[in-house]
Amino acid sequence: MNLHEYQGREIFAAYDIPVLRAEVASTPDEVREIAARIGGTVVVKAQVHAGGRGKAGGVKLAENPDQAAEVAKAIFKLKIKGWPVKKVMVAEASEIASEAYFGITLDREARRNVVICSAAGGIDIEEVAAKTPDKIVRHLVNPSTGLTDAEALDIAKRVYSDEKTAQQAAVILSKLAKIAKEKDTSLIEINPLIVDETGKVIALDAKVVIDDNGLFRQPELEKLRDPDSETKWERMAREKGLSYVKLDGDVGCVVNGAGLAMATMDLIKYYGGNPANFLDIGGSSSPGKVLTAMQIILADKNVKSIVFNIFGGITRCDDVARGIVDAVKKGKIEHPIVVRLTGTNEEEGRKILADSDVKVTPAVTMDEVVQQGIRLALQNKIAAAS
Ligand code: GDP
Ligand code: MN
């Protein structure tokens, strides 16, 4: 789960990482008031879940409250990487002597957190890593000791030649490591970490991503979720315990288990089709879950057929079959549906489908269900066009 900069900044402040004074606004008038309260030059920053806001025109300096309202008006009209700007942060502006990058993320291969730093901050760190990898400092964190103060200082010294600057940065880096551990972050990043004209080291940006698997023990962070950051359908899926990712194709997929869902999508591609989504209905099932799954998939108007690929273990094939019959009747679904039920209660499941007046195409093998799904999607598309 992504946090907005203003939310990350508050966590930084709570851990005594130096940040600049700031407040959040939803209208240009609020921006004017905040700018007046802060006084002097301010920076107005779009609060969206996307990097590169600066380049997109989402970060602007303003010398007085009226100008702040003016630039905010323009920022509120922006769409940054598809995200509309609903909130801006108004912060005290700073003189910048240098910009560095400091971050901690998970190195999946090493199965450890990795500290990544660079004196070349402010800009796209991925670009720095690709073009000038020697400008990047990497350090794997030992999970049993955590990042020690000595290590933090050592890392900071590789970024800053000045001793006093390095010491300030080391303290900040130690705090980042503490937040990473205590808040279950999968990414925590300051870009830029600046040195101002007085030599003070300050976090000028805050990017914090919470590991979704840690959210159950971070209830106060779960509350920070931005309702606008997911579609109605993504929210519905999350709340019902379905993993759903929308894609661009036309073959809708309902599968149980992430691995089987991936394999089903691969096979659709293999046979020349395009999956409309990834959807894992999870281990246990209920007719209600299947109904929700169908509603979510059919909200996507590109979908021309639906493939059910169910391997019944804990999931019971009869539950899924009942869900299909229910959903088709309640939702008056006319899309062609192909169903492969195998495993627990498969006989009962198939019988429920066969005995119902709901029209579904049964399939036995995985190749069959996928090929039928592609064929029916194509047929449906041609029928719609003529
Ligand atoms: P991002 O582009 O989404 O990463 O947004 P940032 O918060 O990192 O801002 C982008 C750039 O705007 C920074 O790298 C700075 O160069 C500049 N910037 C942000 N805040 C200030 C400020 O207070 N003063 C000055 N002079 N520049 C700022
Ligand atoms: Mn940044």
Coordinates of N, CA and C and ligand atoms in Angstrom, one line a residue, residues 5 20 41-48 50-61 80-81 89 91-96 99-100 121-124 189-194 204-207, ligand 1:
E5 N 3.0 11.5 0.1 CA 4.2 12.2 0.6 C 3.8 12.8 2.0
L20 N 10.5 19.8 6.5 CA 10.1 21.2 6.6 C 8.6 21.3 6.9
T41 N 8.6 32.0 0.9 CA 8.5 31.2 -0.3 C 8.0 29.8 0.1
V42 N 7.0 29.3 -0.6 CA 6.6 27.9 -0.3 C 6.7 27.1 -1.6
V43 N 6.6 25.7 -1.4 CA 6.5 24.8 -2.5 C 5.2 24.1 -2.5
V44 N 4.5 24.1 -3.6 CA 3.2 23.4 -3.7 C 3.5 22.1 -4.4
K45 N 3.1 20.9 -3.8 CA 3.4 19.6 -4.4 C 2.2 18.7 -4.5
A46 N 1.9 18.2 -5.7 CA 0.8 17.3 -6.0 C 1.0 16.1 -5.1
Q47 N -0.1 15.6 -4.5 CA -0.1 14.4 -3.7 C -0.7 13.3 -4.5
V48 N 0.1 12.6 -5.3 CA -0.4 11.5 -6.1 C 0.5 10.3 -5.9
A50 N 2.6 8.7 -7.6 CA 3.4 8.5 -8.8 C 4.7 9.3 -8.6
G51 N 5.8 8.8 -9.0 CA 7.1 9.5 -8.9 C 7.1 10.5 -10.1
G52 N 8.2 11.2 -10.1 CA 8.5 12.2 -11.2 C 7.4 13.3 -11.3
R53 N 6.9 13.7 -10.1 CA 5.9 14.8 -10.1 C 6.6 16.1 -10.5
G54 N 7.9 16.2 -10.1 CA 8.6 17.4 -10.5 C 8.6 17.7 -12.0
K55 N 9.0 16.6 -12.7 CA 9.0 16.7 -14.2 C 7.7 16.9 -14.8
A56 N 6.6 16.4 -14.2 CA 5.3 16.5 -14.7 C 4.6 17.9 -14.4
G57 N 5.3 18.7 -13.7 CA 4.8 20.0 -13.4 C 4.0 20.0 -12.1
G58 N 4.2 19.0 -11.3 CA 3.4 18.8 -10.0 C 4.1 19.4 -8.8
V59 N 5.3 20.0 -9.0 CA 6.0 20.6 -7.8 C 6.4 22.0 -8.3
K60 N 5.8 23.0 -7.6 CA 6.1 24.4 -8.0 C 6.3 25.3 -6.8
L61 N 7.3 26.2 -7.0 CA 7.6 27.2 -6.0 C 6.7 28.4 -6.1
I80 N -1.3 13.2 -13.3 CA 0.1 12.7 -13.4 C 0.1 11.2 -13.4
K81 N 0.7 10.7 -14.6 CA 0.7 9.3 -14.8 C -0.7 8.7 -14.6
M89 N 0.4 19.3 -1.1 CA 1.0 19.7 0.1 C 1.7 21.0 -0.1
A91 N 4.5 23.3 1.5 CA 5.6 23.2 2.4 C 6.5 24.5 2.3
E92 N 7.1 24.8 3.4 CA 8.1 25.8 3.5 C 9.2 25.4 2.5
A93 N 9.6 26.4 1.7 CA 10.6 26.1 0.7 C 12.0 26.2 1.3
S94 N 13.0 25.5 0.6 CA 14.3 25.5 1.1 C 15.3 25.8 0.0
E95 N 16.4 26.4 0.4 CA 17.5 26.6 -0.6 C 18.2 25.2 -0.6
I96 N 18.6 24.8 -1.8 CA 19.2 23.5 -1.9 C 20.7 23.6 -2.3
E99 N 21.6 17.5 -3.5 CA 20.5 16.6 -3.4 C 21.1 15.2 -3.5
A100 N 20.7 14.3 -2.5 CA 21.2 12.9 -2.5 C 19.9 12.0 -2.4
G121 N 21.3 12.5 -6.2 CA 19.8 12.4 -5.9 C 19.0 13.5 -6.6
G122 N 17.7 13.5 -6.3 CA 16.8 14.5 -6.9 C 16.2 14.0 -8.1
I123 N 17.0 13.3 -8.9 CA 16.4 12.8 -10.2 C 16.1 11.3 -10.1
D124 N 15.7 10.7 -11.2 CA 15.3 9.3 -11.3 C 16.4 8.4 -10.9
E189 N 11.9 5.8 1.2 CA 12.8 6.5 0.3 C 12.8 8.0 0.5
I190 N 13.9 8.6 0.6 CA 14.0 10.1 0.6 C 14.8 10.5 -0.7
N191 N 14.1 11.2 -1.5 CA 14.7 11.7 -2.8 C 14.1 13.0 -3.2
P192 N 14.7 14.1 -2.9 CA 16.0 14.3 -2.4 C 16.1 14.4 -0.9
L193 N 17.3 13.9 -0.4 CA 17.7 14.3 0.9 C 18.7 15.5 0.7
I194 N 18.3 16.6 1.2 CA 19.1 17.8 0.8 C 20.0 18.3 1.9
L204 N 13.4 16.2 1.9 CA 12.5 17.1 1.1 C 11.4 16.3 0.4
D205 N 11.5 15.0 0.5 CA 10.4 14.2 -0.1 C 10.3 12.9 0.7
A206 N 9.2 12.3 0.7 CA 9.0 11.0 1.5 C 8.2 10.0 0.7
K207 N 8.8 8.9 0.4 CA 8.0 7.8 -0.3 C 8.0 6.6 0.6
Ligands
GDP1 P1 9.2 14.0 -7.2 O1 9.6 14.6 -8.6 O2 7.8 13.4 -7.4 O3 10.2 13.1 -6.7 O4 9.0 15.2 -6.2 P2 10.1 15.9 -5.2 O5 9.4 16.2 -3.9 O6 11.3 15.0 -5.1 O7 10.4 17.3 -5.9 C1 11.1 17.3 -7.1 C2 12.2 18.4 -7.1 O8 11.6 19.7 -6.8 C3 13.3 18.2 -6.0 O9 14.3 17.3 -6.4 C4 13.8 19.6 -5.9 O10 14.8 19.9 -6.8 C5 12.6 20.5 -6.1 N1 12.1 20.9 -4.9 C6 11.2 20.3 -4.0 N2 11.0 21.1 -2.9 C7 11.8 22.2 -3.0 C8 12.1 23.3 -2.2 O11 11.6 23.5 -1.1 N3 13.0 24.2 -2.7 C9 13.6 24.1 -3.9 N4 14.4 25.0 -4.3 N5 13.3 23.0 -4.7 C10 12.5 22.1 -4.3

